[in-house]
Amino acid sequence: MPSPLLPITNPSSHHHASSLSSLASSPASAVFGSKNGGGGGGRRDDDPIANLLISSPFDDEKAASVRPLLSRTSSYASAGVAPAAAAAPSSGLYQQRRRRSASENSLSSMSDNGRHQPLGREVADATSTRFGWRLLKYLGLQMDYKISCSWCYSLLLMPGFVQVGYYYFFSSQVRRGIVYGDLPRNSYKAWGSLLGQQLSERDIIVACIDYRNFPQVTIGDMVKDASQGISFVCNHIAEYGGDPNRVYLMGQSAGAHIAACALLEQAIKECGEGESTSWSVSQIKAYFGLSGGYNLLELVDYFHSRGLYRSLFLGIMEGEQSLQRYSPDLVARDPNIRTAVSRLPPVILFHGTADYSIPSDASKNFAETLGRAGVNAEAILYKGKTHTDLFLQDPMRGGKDDMLEDLVGYIHAADPEARAKDAAAPPRRRMVPEYMLKLARAVSPF
């Protein structure tokens, strides 16, 4: 009989578009994780949000030359003078000076109370207004494109989403509404039910842990929520038929980053004096990271180029000064916490080489860093796979799923009976036609 899916949440949860946590545990094992973090500082001309916040119409000579309240026929600038006028004698120059004087006088308007408004204020207001419209137009085009791609992507995978949703809401194997903590969460717990359904067929219990997201909270509270969820599973999984001595942590995308942060933070706490902890890294048999980013300083510019502007990203990550703290790859390099890092369980990182949301080097570099610190770490790269192939398209394709087989292989490595069942398991049925999966891959904005 398949193992249950446990969406662990708070009854007051709200929707969330980019985070996932999932946990699984069999009578002899448990696996869980948390999905979908990241910015850099400094002014960049290609960041319209940052420029809107910090630019001034008089930042430089180029900005000062802009006179948005003047028409082309009345502004005094060499680029606006006709060739004949430019070559005219002194009488032409006098005409230009008169036009210039009249134009500047026209910029000093009367307010309702009869007082003149400063020239610089009106020019600044006009320049800001014009820039604001340009920014909105730019962002609107960007958002329209991404929203259109997201809608097309979702519609093409809709046959699979409907089946997964039906399983989540109507299957007797799914236990919904399990509460941990005292604060409302806002992620999609159903997002983990596709992986949960696959693993439950292999006698593995899956618990999806949700967490609060931005702008409700920032990265510190996200990590705290994930840690509380891990604690709940470690202390209560036996009540649902799982083995508390065989718990596996897993996260996908941003959840891989958050889960890694929670794991490292817990290891550091355990090395401190007088720290009170409700769970231990020794209870985690292994950590699986799927398509995660672990060095935010290296990803800042890449995320920025993909549309996650650094100004917004810094807000999520609690400022530029926190980027290193929430970069597991950098934290693990600190020689002062080498003892804490050595406490980590085995780490297995899955990543597709065609992932253009988070480059696969993120996983490869993190595995190398952990290896140098004495951790049993490995990066498994899947050639030609994108950010969503491993988590959505491949499971919906049916048949053999390489990432799933690798994942289950690690969990059941010490269980010959379970391995025999895995070898005899029938291929999974297809959920979405192949041509729709290929089209979805082509239009995916992720």
Coordinates of C-alpha atoms in Angstrom, one line a residue:
M1 CA 0.0 0.0 0.0
P2 CA 1.5 3.4 -0.9
S3 CA 2.8 5.6 1.8
P4 CA 1.0 8.8 2.7
L5 CA 1.7 12.4 1.7
L6 CA 1.7 14.8 4.7
P7 CA 1.3 18.5 3.8
I8 CA 2.5 20.1 7.1
T9 CA 1.1 23.6 7.5
N10 CA -0.9 26.2 9.5
P11 CA -4.7 26.4 8.9
S12 CA -4.4 30.1 8.0
S13 CA -2.0 29.5 5.1
H14 CA -2.1 31.7 2.0
H15 CA -0.9 31.2 -1.6
H16 CA 2.7 31.5 -2.6
A17 CA 4.2 31.3 -6.1
S18 CA 7.8 30.3 -5.6
S19 CA 8.5 28.1 -2.6
L20 CA 8.3 24.5 -1.8
S21 CA 9.2 22.2 1.1
S22 CA 8.8 18.4 1.0
L23 CA 9.7 15.6 3.3
A24 CA 9.4 11.9 3.0
S25 CA 9.8 9.0 5.3
S26 CA 9.1 5.3 5.0
P27 CA 8.7 2.8 7.8
A28 CA 12.5 2.8 7.5
S29 CA 13.2 6.2 6.1
A30 CA 12.1 9.8 5.7
V31 CA 12.8 12.4 3.0
F32 CA 11.9 16.1 3.1
G33 CA 12.9 19.4 1.7
S34 CA 11.9 23.0 1.0
K35 CA 11.6 24.7 -2.5
N36 CA 11.9 28.1 -5.0
G37 CA 16.1 33.1 -2.1
G38 CA 18.6 35.7 -3.8
G39 CA 21.2 40.3 -4.8
G40 CA 24.1 42.4 -4.9
G41 CA 24.7 46.0 -4.2
G42 CA 25.8 48.9 -6.2
R43 CA 24.2 51.1 -8.8
R44 CA 23.7 49.6 -12.2
D45 CA 22.3 51.4 -15.2
D46 CA 20.4 48.3 -16.3
D47 CA 18.5 48.1 -13.1
P48 CA 15.4 50.3 -13.7
I49 CA 14.2 49.8 -10.1
A50 CA 17.5 50.8 -8.5
N51 CA 17.9 53.8 -10.9
L52 CA 14.4 55.0 -10.2
L53 CA 15.2 55.0 -6.5
I54 CA 18.6 56.7 -6.6
S55 CA 19.0 58.7 -9.8
S56 CA 18.7 62.5 -10.0
P57 CA 18.0 64.5 -13.2
F58 CA 21.2 66.4 -12.4
D59 CA 23.5 63.5 -11.6
D60 CA 25.7 64.4 -14.6
E61 CA 26.0 66.7 -17.5
K62 CA 24.0 64.5 -19.7
A63 CA 21.1 64.5 -17.3
A64 CA 21.4 68.3 -16.9
S65 CA 21.1 68.9 -20.6
V66 CA 17.6 67.3 -20.7
R67 CA 14.8 69.9 -20.7
P68 CA 11.6 68.0 -20.9
L69 CA 9.4 71.0 -20.6
L70 CA 10.8 72.6 -23.8
S71 CA 9.7 71.8 -27.2
R72 CA 12.2 70.9 -29.9
T73 CA 11.5 74.2 -31.7
S74 CA 12.2 76.4 -28.7
S75 CA 15.1 74.6 -26.9
Y76 CA 18.5 76.0 -27.2
A77 CA 20.9 73.2 -28.0
S78 CA 23.3 72.8 -30.9
A79 CA 21.7 69.5 -31.9
G80 CA 18.4 71.3 -32.4
V81 CA 19.7 74.2 -34.6
A82 CA 19.1 73.9 -38.3
P83 CA 22.3 73.9 -40.4
A84 CA 21.6 77.3 -42.0
A85 CA 21.1 78.8 -38.5
A86 CA 24.3 77.3 -37.2
A87 CA 26.2 79.0 -40.0
A88 CA 24.4 82.3 -39.8
P89 CA 26.2 85.6 -38.8
S90 CA 25.9 87.3 -35.4
S91 CA 22.2 88.3 -36.0
G92 CA 21.3 84.6 -36.0
L93 CA 23.2 84.1 -32.7
Y94 CA 21.3 87.0 -31.2
Q95 CA 18.0 85.4 -32.3
Q96 CA 19.2 82.1 -30.6
R97 CA 20.0 84.0 -27.4
R98 CA 16.6 85.6 -27.4
R99 CA 14.9 82.2 -27.8
R100 CA 17.1 80.8 -25.1
S101 CA 16.1 83.6 -22.7
A102 CA 12.4 83.2 -23.5
S103 CA 12.6 79.4 -23.0
E104 CA 14.2 79.6 -19.6
N105 CA 11.8 82.3 -18.5
S106 CA 8.9 80.1 -19.5
L107 CA 10.2 77.4 -17.1
S108 CA 9.6 79.6 -14.1
S109 CA 5.8 79.3 -13.8
M110 CA 3.4 80.9 -11.3
S111 CA 1.9 78.7 -8.5
D112 CA -1.7 79.1 -7.2
N113 CA -0.5 81.5 -4.5
G114 CA 1.4 83.7 -7.0
R115 CA 4.9 82.6 -6.0
H116 CA 7.4 81.4 -8.6
Q117 CA 8.4 77.7 -8.5
P118 CA 12.1 77.0 -8.7
L119 CA 13.3 75.9 -12.2
G120 CA 15.2 72.9 -10.9
R121 CA 12.2 71.5 -9.1
E122 CA 10.0 71.6 -12.2
V123 CA 12.7 70.1 -14.4
A124 CA 13.3 67.4 -11.8
D125 CA 9.6 66.6 -11.4
A126 CA 9.2 66.4 -15.2
T127 CA 12.3 64.2 -15.6
S128 CA 11.2 61.9 -12.8
T129 CA 7.7 61.7 -14.4
R130 CA 9.1 60.9 -17.8
F131 CA 11.5 58.3 -16.4
G132 CA 8.7 56.8 -14.4
W133 CA 6.6 56.2 -17.5
R134 CA 9.6 54.7 -19.3
L135 CA 10.3 52.4 -16.4
L136 CA 6.6 51.3 -16.3
K137 CA 6.7 50.7 -20.0
Y138 CA 9.9 48.7 -19.7
L139 CA 8.7 46.6 -16.8
G140 CA 5.3 46.2 -18.4
L141 CA 6.8 44.7 -21.6
Q142 CA 9.1 42.5 -19.5
M143 CA 6.2 41.3 -17.3
D144 CA 3.8 40.9 -20.2
Y145 CA 6.4 38.6 -21.9
K146 CA 7.1 36.6 -18.8
I147 CA 3.4 36.3 -17.8
S148 CA 2.5 35.2 -21.3
C149 CA 5.2 32.6 -21.2
S150 CA 4.1 31.4 -17.7
W151 CA 0.5 31.1 -18.9
C152 CA 1.5 29.2 -22.0
Y153 CA 3.7 26.9 -19.9
S154 CA 1.0 26.2 -17.4
L155 CA -1.6 25.6 -20.0
L156 CA 0.6 23.1 -21.8
L157 CA 1.2 21.2 -18.6
M158 CA -2.4 21.5 -17.4
P159 CA -3.3 17.8 -18.0
G160 CA -0.6 16.9 -15.5
F161 CA -1.5 19.6 -13.0
V162 CA -5.2 18.5 -13.0
Q163 CA -4.2 14.9 -12.2
V164 CA -1.8 16.0 -9.5
G165 CA -4.4 18.3 -8.0
Y166 CA -7.0 15.6 -8.0
Y167 CA -4.6 13.3 -6.2
Y168 CA -3.7 15.9 -3.7
F169 CA -7.3 16.9 -2.8
F170 CA -9.1 13.6 -3.1
S171 CA -6.6 10.8 -2.4
S172 CA -7.1 9.0 0.9
Q173 CA -3.3 8.7 1.1
V174 CA -2.9 12.5 1.5
R175 CA -3.1 13.9 5.1
R176 CA -3.8 17.6 4.7
G177 CA -3.8 20.4 7.3
I178 CA -1.1 19.0 9.7
V179 CA -0.1 22.0 11.8
Y180 CA 3.4 23.0 13.0
G181 CA 4.4 26.3 14.6
D182 CA 2.0 29.1 15.5
L183 CA 2.3 31.4 12.5
P184 CA 0.4 31.2 9.1
R185 CA 2.4 30.0 6.1
N186 CA 1.8 30.9 2.5
S187 CA 3.4 28.4 0.1
Y188 CA 1.7 25.9 -2.2
K189 CA 1.9 22.5 -0.3
A190 CA 0.3 20.8 -3.3
W191 CA 3.4 21.8 -5.3
G192 CA 5.2 18.9 -3.7
S193 CA 2.5 16.3 -4.4
L194 CA 4.0 15.2 -7.7
L195 CA 7.2 14.2 -6.1
G196 CA 5.3 12.9 -3.1
Q197 CA 3.1 10.7 -5.3
Q198 CA 6.2 9.2 -7.0
L199 CA 8.0 8.5 -3.7
S200 CA 4.9 7.2 -1.9
E201 CA 4.7 4.5 -4.6
R202 CA 8.2 3.4 -3.4
D203 CA 7.0 3.1 0.3
I204 CA 8.4 6.5 1.3
I205 CA 6.3 9.0 3.3
V206 CA 6.5 12.5 2.0
A207 CA 5.8 15.6 4.2
C208 CA 5.6 18.9 2.4
I209 CA 6.7 21.8 4.7
D210 CA 5.6 25.3 3.8
Y211 CA 7.1 28.5 5.0
R212 CA 6.3 32.3 4.9
N213 CA 7.6 34.2 1.9
F214 CA 8.5 37.7 0.8
P215 CA 7.1 40.3 1.3
Q216 CA 5.5 38.8 4.4
V217 CA 9.0 37.9 5.7
T218 CA 12.6 37.9 4.6
I219 CA 15.2 35.2 4.3
G220 CA 15.9 34.9 8.0
D221 CA 12.3 34.0 8.9
M222 CA 12.1 31.6 5.9
V223 CA 15.1 29.6 7.2
K224 CA 13.5 29.7 10.7
D225 CA 10.2 28.3 9.4
A226 CA 12.0 25.5 7.5
S227 CA 14.0 24.6 10.7
Q228 CA 10.8 24.4 12.7
G229 CA 9.3 22.1 10.1
I230 CA 12.4 19.9 10.2
S231 CA 12.1 19.8 14.0
F232 CA 8.4 18.8 13.7
V233 CA 9.2 15.9 11.4
C234 CA 12.1 14.6 13.5
N235 CA 10.0 14.7 16.6
H236 CA 6.6 13.5 15.2
I237 CA 7.2 11.4 12.1
A238 CA 6.8 8.2 14.1
E239 CA 3.2 9.1 14.7
Y240 CA 2.6 8.8 11.0
G241 CA 4.4 5.5 10.5
G242 CA 7.9 6.9 9.7
D243 CA 11.3 6.0 11.2
P244 CA 12.8 9.0 13.1
N245 CA 16.2 7.5 12.7
R246 CA 16.0 7.6 8.9
V247 CA 15.0 11.2 7.9
Y248 CA 16.3 12.7 4.6
L249 CA 16.2 16.4 3.9
M250 CA 15.4 17.6 0.4
G251 CA 14.8 21.0 -1.3
Q252 CA 14.3 22.2 -4.8
S253 CA 15.4 25.5 -6.3
A254 CA 15.0 28.3 -3.6
G255 CA 14.0 25.5 -1.2
A256 CA 17.3 23.8 -1.8
H257 CA 19.0 27.0 -0.7
I258 CA 16.8 27.5 2.3
A259 CA 17.2 23.9 3.4
A260 CA 21.0 24.1 3.1
C261 CA 21.0 27.3 5.2
A262 CA 18.8 25.7 7.9
L263 CA 21.1 22.6 8.0
L264 CA 24.3 24.7 8.3
E265 CA 22.7 27.0 10.9
Q266 CA 21.7 24.1 13.0
A267 CA 25.2 22.6 12.8
I268 CA 26.7 25.9 14.0
K269 CA 24.2 26.1 16.9
E270 CA 25.1 22.6 18.0
C271 CA 28.7 23.6 18.3
G272 CA 27.9 26.6 20.4
E273 CA 27.7 26.6 24.2
G274 CA 24.3 26.7 25.8
E275 CA 22.4 26.7 22.5
S276 CA 19.0 25.1 22.9
T277 CA 18.0 23.0 19.9
S278 CA 14.8 20.9 19.1
W279 CA 16.5 18.7 16.5
S280 CA 19.9 17.6 15.5
V281 CA 21.8 17.3 12.2
S282 CA 22.7 13.8 13.3
Q283 CA 19.0 12.9 12.8
I284 CA 19.3 13.7 9.1
K285 CA 20.6 10.7 7.1
A286 CA 21.4 12.8 4.0
Y287 CA 20.6 16.1 2.3
F288 CA 19.4 16.2 -1.3
G289 CA 19.5 19.6 -3.1
L290 CA 17.7 19.8 -6.5
S291 CA 18.6 22.7 -8.8
G292 CA 19.7 25.0 -6.0
G293 CA 21.8 28.1 -5.7
Y294 CA 24.3 28.2 -2.8
N295 CA 26.6 31.2 -3.5
L296 CA 24.5 34.4 -3.7
L297 CA 27.5 36.6 -4.4
E298 CA 28.2 34.7 -7.6
L299 CA 24.5 34.6 -8.6
V300 CA 23.7 38.3 -8.0
D301 CA 24.5 39.5 -11.5
Y302 CA 23.1 36.4 -13.1
F303 CA 19.7 36.8 -11.3
H304 CA 19.8 40.5 -12.2
S305 CA 20.2 39.7 -15.9
R306 CA 17.2 37.2 -15.6
G307 CA 14.9 39.9 -14.3
L308 CA 15.3 39.5 -10.5
Y309 CA 16.8 43.0 -9.9
R310 CA 19.4 43.4 -7.2
S311 CA 17.4 46.1 -5.4
L312 CA 14.5 43.6 -4.9
F313 CA 16.8 40.8 -4.2
L314 CA 18.6 42.7 -1.5
G315 CA 15.3 43.3 0.2
I316 CA 14.6 39.6 0.3
M317 CA 18.0 38.8 1.5
E318 CA 18.1 41.5 4.3
G319 CA 20.7 43.7 2.7
E320 CA 24.0 43.3 1.0
Q321 CA 25.7 42.6 4.3
S322 CA 23.7 39.4 4.7
L323 CA 24.6 37.8 1.3
Q324 CA 27.6 35.9 2.7
R325 CA 25.7 34.7 5.8
Y326 CA 23.0 33.2 3.6
S327 CA 25.4 31.7 1.1
P328 CA 26.0 28.1 2.2
D329 CA 28.9 27.7 -0.1
L330 CA 30.7 30.6 1.5
V331 CA 29.7 29.8 5.0
A332 CA 31.2 26.3 4.6
R333 CA 34.5 27.8 3.6
D334 CA 35.0 29.6 6.9
P335 CA 37.8 27.9 8.8
N336 CA 36.3 29.1 12.1
I337 CA 33.3 26.7 11.8
R338 CA 35.1 23.7 10.3
T339 CA 34.0 21.6 13.2
A340 CA 30.3 22.5 12.6
V341 CA 30.6 21.8 8.9
S342 CA 32.1 18.4 9.6
R343 CA 28.9 17.5 11.4
L344 CA 26.9 17.7 8.2
P345 CA 25.3 14.5 6.8
P346 CA 26.1 13.2 3.3
V347 CA 25.1 15.8 0.7
I348 CA 23.9 14.9 -2.8
L349 CA 23.2 17.7 -5.2
F350 CA 21.2 17.1 -8.4
H351 CA 21.3 19.7 -11.3
G352 CA 20.6 19.9 -15.0
T353 CA 23.4 21.2 -17.3
A354 CA 20.9 23.2 -19.3
D355 CA 19.5 25.0 -16.3
Y356 CA 19.4 28.7 -17.2
S357 CA 17.5 29.7 -14.0
I358 CA 20.4 28.6 -11.7
P359 CA 23.6 27.4 -13.5
S360 CA 24.7 23.9 -12.7
D361 CA 28.1 25.2 -11.5
A362 CA 26.3 26.3 -8.3
S363 CA 25.8 22.7 -7.3
K364 CA 29.2 21.5 -8.6
N365 CA 31.1 24.3 -6.7
F366 CA 29.2 23.7 -3.4
A367 CA 29.9 20.0 -3.6
E368 CA 33.6 20.7 -4.1
T369 CA 33.6 23.2 -1.1
L370 CA 32.0 20.6 1.2
G371 CA 34.4 17.9 0.0
R372 CA 37.4 20.1 0.9
A373 CA 35.8 20.5 4.4
G374 CA 35.6 16.8 4.9
V375 CA 31.9 16.3 4.1
N376 CA 30.8 13.3 2.0
A377 CA 29.4 15.4 -0.9
E378 CA 28.6 14.7 -4.5
A379 CA 27.1 16.6 -7.5
I380 CA 25.1 14.6 -10.0
L381 CA 24.6 16.5 -13.3
Y382 CA 22.0 15.6 -15.9
K383 CA 23.0 16.5 -19.4
G384 CA 20.6 18.8 -21.3
K385 CA 18.1 19.0 -18.4
T386 CA 16.6 22.4 -17.5
H387 CA 15.4 23.9 -14.2
T388 CA 11.9 22.4 -14.6
D389 CA 12.8 19.2 -16.5
L390 CA 13.9 17.3 -13.4
F391 CA 11.0 18.4 -11.3
L392 CA 8.0 18.7 -13.7
Q393 CA 8.4 17.6 -17.3
D394 CA 10.3 14.4 -16.6
P395 CA 7.9 13.1 -13.9
M396 CA 4.9 14.0 -16.2
R397 CA 6.6 12.2 -19.1
G398 CA 6.2 8.8 -17.4
G399 CA 8.5 5.8 -17.9
K400 CA 11.9 5.8 -16.3
D401 CA 13.0 9.0 -14.4
D402 CA 16.7 9.1 -13.9
M403 CA 16.7 11.6 -11.0
L404 CA 13.9 9.7 -9.2
E405 CA 15.8 6.5 -9.5
D406 CA 19.0 8.1 -8.2
L407 CA 17.1 9.6 -5.3
V408 CA 15.3 6.3 -4.3
G409 CA 18.6 4.5 -4.8
Y410 CA 20.3 6.5 -2.1
I411 CA 17.3 6.2 0.3
H412 CA 17.1 2.4 -0.1
A413 CA 20.8 1.8 -0.4
A414 CA 20.9 -0.2 2.8
D415 CA 17.6 -2.0 2.3
P416 CA 17.9 -5.0 0.0
E417 CA 14.2 -5.8 0.1
A418 CA 13.2 -2.3 -0.9
R419 CA 15.8 -2.3 -3.7
A420 CA 14.2 -5.5 -5.0
K421 CA 10.8 -3.9 -5.0
D422 CA 12.2 -0.8 -6.8
A423 CA 13.7 -3.0 -9.5
A424 CA 10.3 -4.7 -10.1
A425 CA 8.3 -1.5 -10.0
P426 CA 6.3 -0.9 -13.2
P427 CA 7.1 2.2 -15.3
R428 CA 5.1 5.3 -14.4
R429 CA 2.3 6.2 -16.8
R430 CA 2.5 9.3 -19.0
M431 CA 0.5 12.3 -17.7
V432 CA 1.1 14.8 -20.6
P433 CA 1.6 14.1 -24.3
E434 CA 5.1 14.4 -25.5
Y435 CA 4.5 17.3 -28.0
M436 CA 3.0 19.4 -25.2
L437 CA 6.0 18.7 -22.9
K438 CA 8.3 19.8 -25.7
L439 CA 6.3 23.0 -26.3
A440 CA 6.2 23.7 -22.6
R441 CA 10.0 23.3 -22.4
A442 CA 10.4 25.7 -25.3
V443 CA 8.3 28.5 -23.8
S444 CA 9.3 28.0 -20.1
P445 CA 10.3 31.3 -18.5
F446 CA 12.2 29.4 -15.7

